[in-house]
Coordinates of C-alpha atoms in Angstrom, one line a residue:
X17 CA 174.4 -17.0 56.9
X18 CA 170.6 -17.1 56.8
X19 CA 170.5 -14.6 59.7
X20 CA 173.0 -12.2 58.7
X21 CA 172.8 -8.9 57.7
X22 CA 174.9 -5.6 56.6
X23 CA 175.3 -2.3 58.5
X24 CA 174.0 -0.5 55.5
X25 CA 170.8 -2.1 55.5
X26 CA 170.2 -1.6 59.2
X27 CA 171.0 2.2 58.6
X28 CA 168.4 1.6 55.7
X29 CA 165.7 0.3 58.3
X30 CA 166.9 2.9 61.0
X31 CA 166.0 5.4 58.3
X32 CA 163.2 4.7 56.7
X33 CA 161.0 2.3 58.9
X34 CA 161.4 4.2 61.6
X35 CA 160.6 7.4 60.1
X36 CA 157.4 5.7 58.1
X37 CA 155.3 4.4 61.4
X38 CA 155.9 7.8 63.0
X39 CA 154.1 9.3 59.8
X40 CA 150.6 7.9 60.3
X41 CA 148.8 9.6 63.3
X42 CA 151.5 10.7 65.5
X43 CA 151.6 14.2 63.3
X44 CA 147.7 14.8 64.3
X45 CA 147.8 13.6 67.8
X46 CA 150.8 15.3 68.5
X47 CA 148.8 18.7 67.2
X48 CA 146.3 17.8 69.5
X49 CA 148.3 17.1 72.7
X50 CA 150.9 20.2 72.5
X51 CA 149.7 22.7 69.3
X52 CA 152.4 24.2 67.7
X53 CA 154.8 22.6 70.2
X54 CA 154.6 19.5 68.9
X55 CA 157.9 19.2 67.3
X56 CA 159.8 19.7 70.5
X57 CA 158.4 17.0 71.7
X58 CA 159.5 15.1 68.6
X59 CA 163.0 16.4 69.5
X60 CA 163.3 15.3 72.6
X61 CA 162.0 11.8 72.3
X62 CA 164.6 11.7 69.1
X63 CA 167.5 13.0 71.1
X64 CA 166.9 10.6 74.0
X65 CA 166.6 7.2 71.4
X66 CA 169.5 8.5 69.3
X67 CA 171.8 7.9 72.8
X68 CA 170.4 4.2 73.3
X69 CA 170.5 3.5 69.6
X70 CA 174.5 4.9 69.8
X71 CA 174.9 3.1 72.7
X72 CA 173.6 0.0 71.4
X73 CA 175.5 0.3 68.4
X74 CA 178.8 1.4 70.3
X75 CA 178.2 -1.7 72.6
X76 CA 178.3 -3.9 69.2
X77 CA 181.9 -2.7 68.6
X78 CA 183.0 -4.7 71.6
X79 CA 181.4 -7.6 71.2
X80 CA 181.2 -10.5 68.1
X81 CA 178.2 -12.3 70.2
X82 CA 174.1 -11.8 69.3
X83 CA 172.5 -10.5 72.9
X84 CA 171.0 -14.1 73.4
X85 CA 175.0 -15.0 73.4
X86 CA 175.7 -12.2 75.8
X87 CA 172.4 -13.3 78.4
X88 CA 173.5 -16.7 78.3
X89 CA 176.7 -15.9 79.0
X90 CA 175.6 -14.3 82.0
X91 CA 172.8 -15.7 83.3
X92 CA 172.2 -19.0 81.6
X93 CA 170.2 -20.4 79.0
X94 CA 167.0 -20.8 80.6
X95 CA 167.0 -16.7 81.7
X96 CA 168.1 -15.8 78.2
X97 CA 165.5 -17.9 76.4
X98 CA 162.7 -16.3 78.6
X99 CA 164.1 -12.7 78.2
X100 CA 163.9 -13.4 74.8
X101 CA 160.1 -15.1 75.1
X102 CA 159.4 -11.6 76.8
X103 CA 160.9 -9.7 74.2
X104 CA 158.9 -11.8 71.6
X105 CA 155.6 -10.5 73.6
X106 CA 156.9 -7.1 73.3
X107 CA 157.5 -7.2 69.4
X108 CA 153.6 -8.5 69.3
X109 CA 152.3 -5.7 71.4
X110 CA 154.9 -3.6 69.1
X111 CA 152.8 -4.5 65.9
X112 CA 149.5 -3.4 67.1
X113 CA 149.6 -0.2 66.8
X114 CA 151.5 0.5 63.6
X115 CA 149.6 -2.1 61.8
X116 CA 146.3 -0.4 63.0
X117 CA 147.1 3.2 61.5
X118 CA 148.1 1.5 58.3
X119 CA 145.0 -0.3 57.9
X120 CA 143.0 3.0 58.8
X121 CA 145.4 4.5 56.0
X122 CA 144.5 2.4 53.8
X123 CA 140.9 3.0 54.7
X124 CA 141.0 6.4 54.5
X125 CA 143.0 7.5 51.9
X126 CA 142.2 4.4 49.1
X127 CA 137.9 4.1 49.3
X128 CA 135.9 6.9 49.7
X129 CA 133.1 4.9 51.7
X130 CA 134.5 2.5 55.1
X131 CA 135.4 -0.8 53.5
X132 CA 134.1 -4.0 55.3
X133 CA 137.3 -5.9 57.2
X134 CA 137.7 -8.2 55.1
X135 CA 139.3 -6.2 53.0
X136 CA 142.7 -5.9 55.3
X137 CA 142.7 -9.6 56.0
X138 CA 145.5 -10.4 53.4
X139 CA 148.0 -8.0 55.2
X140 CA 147.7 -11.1 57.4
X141 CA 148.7 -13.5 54.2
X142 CA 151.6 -11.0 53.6
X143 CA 152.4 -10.9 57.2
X144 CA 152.9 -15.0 57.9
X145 CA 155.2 -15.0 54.6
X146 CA 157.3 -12.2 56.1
X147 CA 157.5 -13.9 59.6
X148 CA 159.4 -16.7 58.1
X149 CA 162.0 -14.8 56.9
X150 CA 165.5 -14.0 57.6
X151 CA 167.6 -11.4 58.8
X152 CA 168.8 -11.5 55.1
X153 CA 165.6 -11.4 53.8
X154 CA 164.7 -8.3 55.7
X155 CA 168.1 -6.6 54.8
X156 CA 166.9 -6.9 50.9
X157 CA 164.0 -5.5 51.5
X158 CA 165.3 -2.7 53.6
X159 CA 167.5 -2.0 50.1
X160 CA 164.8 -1.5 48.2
X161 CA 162.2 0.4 50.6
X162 CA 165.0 3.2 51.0
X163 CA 164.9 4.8 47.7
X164 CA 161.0 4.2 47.5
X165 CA 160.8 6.5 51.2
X166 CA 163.0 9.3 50.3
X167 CA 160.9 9.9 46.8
X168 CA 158.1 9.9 48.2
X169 CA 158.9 12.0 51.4
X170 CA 160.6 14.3 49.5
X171 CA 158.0 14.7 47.2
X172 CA 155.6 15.6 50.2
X173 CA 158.0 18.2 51.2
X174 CA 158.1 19.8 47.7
X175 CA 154.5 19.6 47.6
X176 CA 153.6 21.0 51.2
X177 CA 156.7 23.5 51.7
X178 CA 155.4 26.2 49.4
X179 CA 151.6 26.2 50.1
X180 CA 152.7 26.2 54.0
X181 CA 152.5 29.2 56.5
X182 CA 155.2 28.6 58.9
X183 CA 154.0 30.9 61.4
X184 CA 151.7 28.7 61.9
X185 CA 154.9 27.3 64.2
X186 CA 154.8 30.6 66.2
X187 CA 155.0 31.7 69.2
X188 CA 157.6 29.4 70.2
X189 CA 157.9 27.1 73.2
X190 CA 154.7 29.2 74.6
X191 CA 152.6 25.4 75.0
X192 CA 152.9 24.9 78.9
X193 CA 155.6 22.3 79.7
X194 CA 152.9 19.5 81.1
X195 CA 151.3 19.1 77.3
X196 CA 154.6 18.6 75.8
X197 CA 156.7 16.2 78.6
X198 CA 152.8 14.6 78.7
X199 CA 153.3 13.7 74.8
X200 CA 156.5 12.8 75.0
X201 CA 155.8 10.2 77.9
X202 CA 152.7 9.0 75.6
X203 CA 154.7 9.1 72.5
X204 CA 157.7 6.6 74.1
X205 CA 156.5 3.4 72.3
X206 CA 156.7 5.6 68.9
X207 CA 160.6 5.6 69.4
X208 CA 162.0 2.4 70.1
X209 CA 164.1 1.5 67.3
X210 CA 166.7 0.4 69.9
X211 CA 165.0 -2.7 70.5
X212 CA 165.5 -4.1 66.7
X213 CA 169.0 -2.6 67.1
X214 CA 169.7 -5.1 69.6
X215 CA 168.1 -8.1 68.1
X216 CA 170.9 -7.4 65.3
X217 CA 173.7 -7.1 67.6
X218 CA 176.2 -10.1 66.5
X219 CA 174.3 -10.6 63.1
X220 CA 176.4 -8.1 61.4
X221 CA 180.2 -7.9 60.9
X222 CA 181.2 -4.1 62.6
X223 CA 183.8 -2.4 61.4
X224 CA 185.3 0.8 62.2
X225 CA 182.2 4.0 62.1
X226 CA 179.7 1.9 62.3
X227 CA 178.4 3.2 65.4
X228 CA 178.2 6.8 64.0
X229 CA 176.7 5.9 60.5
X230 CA 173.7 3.8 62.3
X231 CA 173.4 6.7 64.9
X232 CA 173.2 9.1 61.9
X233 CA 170.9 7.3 60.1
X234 CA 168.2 7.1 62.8
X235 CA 168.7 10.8 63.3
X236 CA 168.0 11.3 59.5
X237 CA 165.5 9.8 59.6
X238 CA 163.8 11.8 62.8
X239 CA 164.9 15.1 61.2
X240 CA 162.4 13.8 58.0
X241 CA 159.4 13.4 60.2
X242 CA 160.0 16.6 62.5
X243 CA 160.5 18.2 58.8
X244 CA 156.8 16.6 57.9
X245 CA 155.1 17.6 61.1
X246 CA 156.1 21.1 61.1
X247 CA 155.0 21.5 57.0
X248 CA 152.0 19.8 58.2
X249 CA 151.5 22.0 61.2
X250 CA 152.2 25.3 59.3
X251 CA 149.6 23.9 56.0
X252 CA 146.5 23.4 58.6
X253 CA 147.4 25.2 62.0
X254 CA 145.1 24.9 65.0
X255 CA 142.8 22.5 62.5
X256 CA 146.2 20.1 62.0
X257 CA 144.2 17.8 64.6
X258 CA 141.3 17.4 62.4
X259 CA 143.4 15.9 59.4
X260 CA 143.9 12.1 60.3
X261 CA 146.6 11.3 57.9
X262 CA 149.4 13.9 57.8
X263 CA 151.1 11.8 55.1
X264 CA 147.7 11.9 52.7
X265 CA 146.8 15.2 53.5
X266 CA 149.7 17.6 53.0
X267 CA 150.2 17.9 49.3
X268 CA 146.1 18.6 48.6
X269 CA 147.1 22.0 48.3
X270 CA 149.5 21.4 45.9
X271 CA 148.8 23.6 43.0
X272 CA 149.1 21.1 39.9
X273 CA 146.3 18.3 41.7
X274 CA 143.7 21.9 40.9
X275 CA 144.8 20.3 37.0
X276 CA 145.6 17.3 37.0
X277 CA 143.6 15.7 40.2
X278 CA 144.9 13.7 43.4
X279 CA 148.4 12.2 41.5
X280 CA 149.6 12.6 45.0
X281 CA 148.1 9.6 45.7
X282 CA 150.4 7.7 43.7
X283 CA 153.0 8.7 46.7
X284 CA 150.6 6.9 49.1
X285 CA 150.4 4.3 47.9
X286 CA 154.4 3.8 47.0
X287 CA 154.5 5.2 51.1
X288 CA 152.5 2.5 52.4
X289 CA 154.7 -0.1 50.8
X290 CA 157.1 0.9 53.1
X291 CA 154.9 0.8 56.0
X292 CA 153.9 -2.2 55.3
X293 CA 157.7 -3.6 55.4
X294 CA 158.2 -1.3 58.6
X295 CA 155.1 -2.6 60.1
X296 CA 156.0 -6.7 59.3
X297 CA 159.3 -6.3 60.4
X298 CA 158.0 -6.3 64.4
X299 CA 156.3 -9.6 63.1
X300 CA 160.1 -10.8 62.0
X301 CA 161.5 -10.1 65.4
X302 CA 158.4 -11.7 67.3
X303 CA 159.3 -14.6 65.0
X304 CA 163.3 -14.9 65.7
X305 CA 162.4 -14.0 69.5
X306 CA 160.6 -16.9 69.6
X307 CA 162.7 -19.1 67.7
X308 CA 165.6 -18.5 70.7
X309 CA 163.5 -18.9 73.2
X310 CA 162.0 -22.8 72.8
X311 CA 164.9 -23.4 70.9
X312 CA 163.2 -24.8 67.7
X313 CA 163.2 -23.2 64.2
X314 CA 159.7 -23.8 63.4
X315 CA 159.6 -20.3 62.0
X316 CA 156.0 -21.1 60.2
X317 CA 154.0 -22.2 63.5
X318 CA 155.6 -19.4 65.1
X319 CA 154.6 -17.0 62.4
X320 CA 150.8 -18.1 62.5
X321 CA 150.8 -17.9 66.1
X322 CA 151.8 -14.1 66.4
X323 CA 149.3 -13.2 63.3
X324 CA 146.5 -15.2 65.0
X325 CA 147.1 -12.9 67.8
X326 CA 146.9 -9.7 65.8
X327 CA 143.7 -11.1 64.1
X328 CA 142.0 -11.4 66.7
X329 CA 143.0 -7.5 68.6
X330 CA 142.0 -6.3 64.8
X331 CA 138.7 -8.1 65.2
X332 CA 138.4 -6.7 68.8
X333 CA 139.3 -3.5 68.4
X334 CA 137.4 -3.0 65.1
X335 CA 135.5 0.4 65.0
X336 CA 136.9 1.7 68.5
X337 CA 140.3 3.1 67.3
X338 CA 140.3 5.5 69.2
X339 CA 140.2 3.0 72.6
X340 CA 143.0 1.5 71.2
X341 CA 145.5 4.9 70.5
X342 CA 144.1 6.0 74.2
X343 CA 145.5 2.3 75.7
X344 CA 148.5 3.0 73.7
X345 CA 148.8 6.6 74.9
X346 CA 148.1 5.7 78.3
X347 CA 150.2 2.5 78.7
X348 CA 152.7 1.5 76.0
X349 CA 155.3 3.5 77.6
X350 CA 155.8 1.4 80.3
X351 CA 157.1 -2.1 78.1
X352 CA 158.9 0.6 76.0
X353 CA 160.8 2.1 78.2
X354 CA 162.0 -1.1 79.7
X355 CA 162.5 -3.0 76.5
X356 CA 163.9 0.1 74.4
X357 CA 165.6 1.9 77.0
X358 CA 166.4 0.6 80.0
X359 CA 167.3 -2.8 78.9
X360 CA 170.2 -1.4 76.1
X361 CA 171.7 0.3 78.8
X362 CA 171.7 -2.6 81.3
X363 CA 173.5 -4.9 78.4
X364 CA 176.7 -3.2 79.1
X365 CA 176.9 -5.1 82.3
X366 CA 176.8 -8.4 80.3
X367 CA 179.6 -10.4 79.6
X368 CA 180.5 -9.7 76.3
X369 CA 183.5 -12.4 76.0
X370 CA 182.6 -15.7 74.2
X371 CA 183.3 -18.4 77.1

């Protein structure tokens, strides 16, 4: 019971945690990979996850068993529990990234002077609490990070739409095709829902339509951000690379803060909640991957291990962000392809029949 969950909060997390890490810096470095381009890139790496997250889903609605169920069915316990050790690795390497732009959102949007490290360390508290959780745990959290994303990104969208010049978008499709296939191939690892998809697959009870309202839900959710990077485009234009933080920097033309001041920061901060939930929830995974693979429930020395881990790449990588997005740019869309992609697919050739 302890690692159950309901379709309706993994259409929650399909909708709003996968919409929140995609908010950060992938608006700016999109602008500066493909200009006014960028939200066909966006598109296309949407419409390509949205198959492997129906497929995933579709796959559920044959099957009662959890995909470690399905690979030992096939191949054995040993193969599944390593499959799963390598998707725990994945899940760590998944972190980094997200859990890097929120700390630099935190940074930049909260002090006006850089803050000393120390300050982000207890993320890290938050994080080992989280990593003990359960799949149940995560679904109540999903119910209550839903409403708190859709106020605060629609409020962004009220605030940006009217001050925005949406010709900013045009001419269109004029970017040469290299930029914008290079982006998408760099921008990969930013859609790869699928593989939490999967780690749920026999943890909730399917019932008939699932399969469309989870595909639905992740394509909400990728309409909001294309929605956000276009208002963002259109506000700034050609300069749209400069601004960091699309999420904290597309309502400052909003005519009310000239009165009343930066109340838009109030969104922030309600945003990075969720990003925070988005960001733990690869820690979760990590955890449970783990968990499978030495076949041991000790969820707390698990938990400790992975965050020692991610302590030490935010020690190392302290001050040279931008070495890190360039590794990730250059290199994350190889274990995301084969753990969000190509792996999904392959599952249909598993046994799905309880022996």
């Amino acid at each position: 019971m302890k690692e159950s969950i309901s379709v309706r909060q993994i259409c929650f997390i399909l909708l709003a945690y996968s919409a929140a890490t995609k908010l950060l810096l992938y608006p700016a470095h999109a602008a500066a990979a493909a200009g006014n381009a960028l939200i066909f890139s966006a598109l296309f790496n949407l419409a390509l996850q949205t198959v492997i997250i129906w497929s995933v889903a579709y796959m559920s609605s044959r099957t009662q068993l959890s995909f470690f169920e399905m690979l030992q069915n096939t191949f054995g316990k040993v193969t599944a529990r390593i499959i799963y050790a390598l998707f725990a690795l994945y899940f760590v390497m998944s972190a980094v990234i997200p859990m890097n732009e929120q700390q630099l959102l935190v940074h930049d949007s909260f002090y006006d002077t850089m803050p000393s490290l120390v300050i982000f360390m207890p993320f890290f508290i938050f994080s080992v609490y989280a990593g003990v959780k359960s799949f149940k745990n995560v679904g109540r959290c999903a119910d209550i990070c839903l409403p708190v994303f859709l106020i605060t990104v629609t409020g962004f969208l009220i605030m940006s739409v009217g001050e925005a010049d949406f010709t900013n978008l045009a001419p269109v499709l004029k970017q040469p095709f290299g930029k914008v296939a290079g982006l998408s191939l760099a921008s990969v690892f930013r859609f790869s829902e699928s593989a939490f998809l999967l780690m749920f697959a026999g943890h909730y009870k399917y019932k008939k339509g699932d399969a469309a309202k989870l595909t639905l839900s992740y394509v909400a959710g990728g309409l909001f951000v294309i929605a956000l990077m276009a208002a963002f485009y259109s506000l700034y234009g050609v300069l749209a690379p400069t601004r960091s933080f699309a999420i904290s920097n597309i309502s400052v033309f909003f005519p009310v803060i000239s009165f009343v001041g930066r109340v838009d920061l109030f969104a922030v901060y309600a945003f990075d909640l969720v990003v925070l939930f988005a960001v733990v929830l690869n820690i979760q995974m990590a955890v449970h991957c783990l968990c499978k693979a030495f076949d041991k429930n000790w969820k707390i020395v698990y938990s400790l291990c992975v965050n020692a881990v991610l302590i030490a790449i935010t020690f190392a990588f302290n001050n040279h962000y931008t070495v890190l997005q360039k590794l990730a740019g250059d290199w994350f869309w190889i274990p995301a392809l084969l753990f969000a992609y190509v792996i999904p697919v392959l599952c249909w050739a598993l046994r799905r029949k309880a022996r």
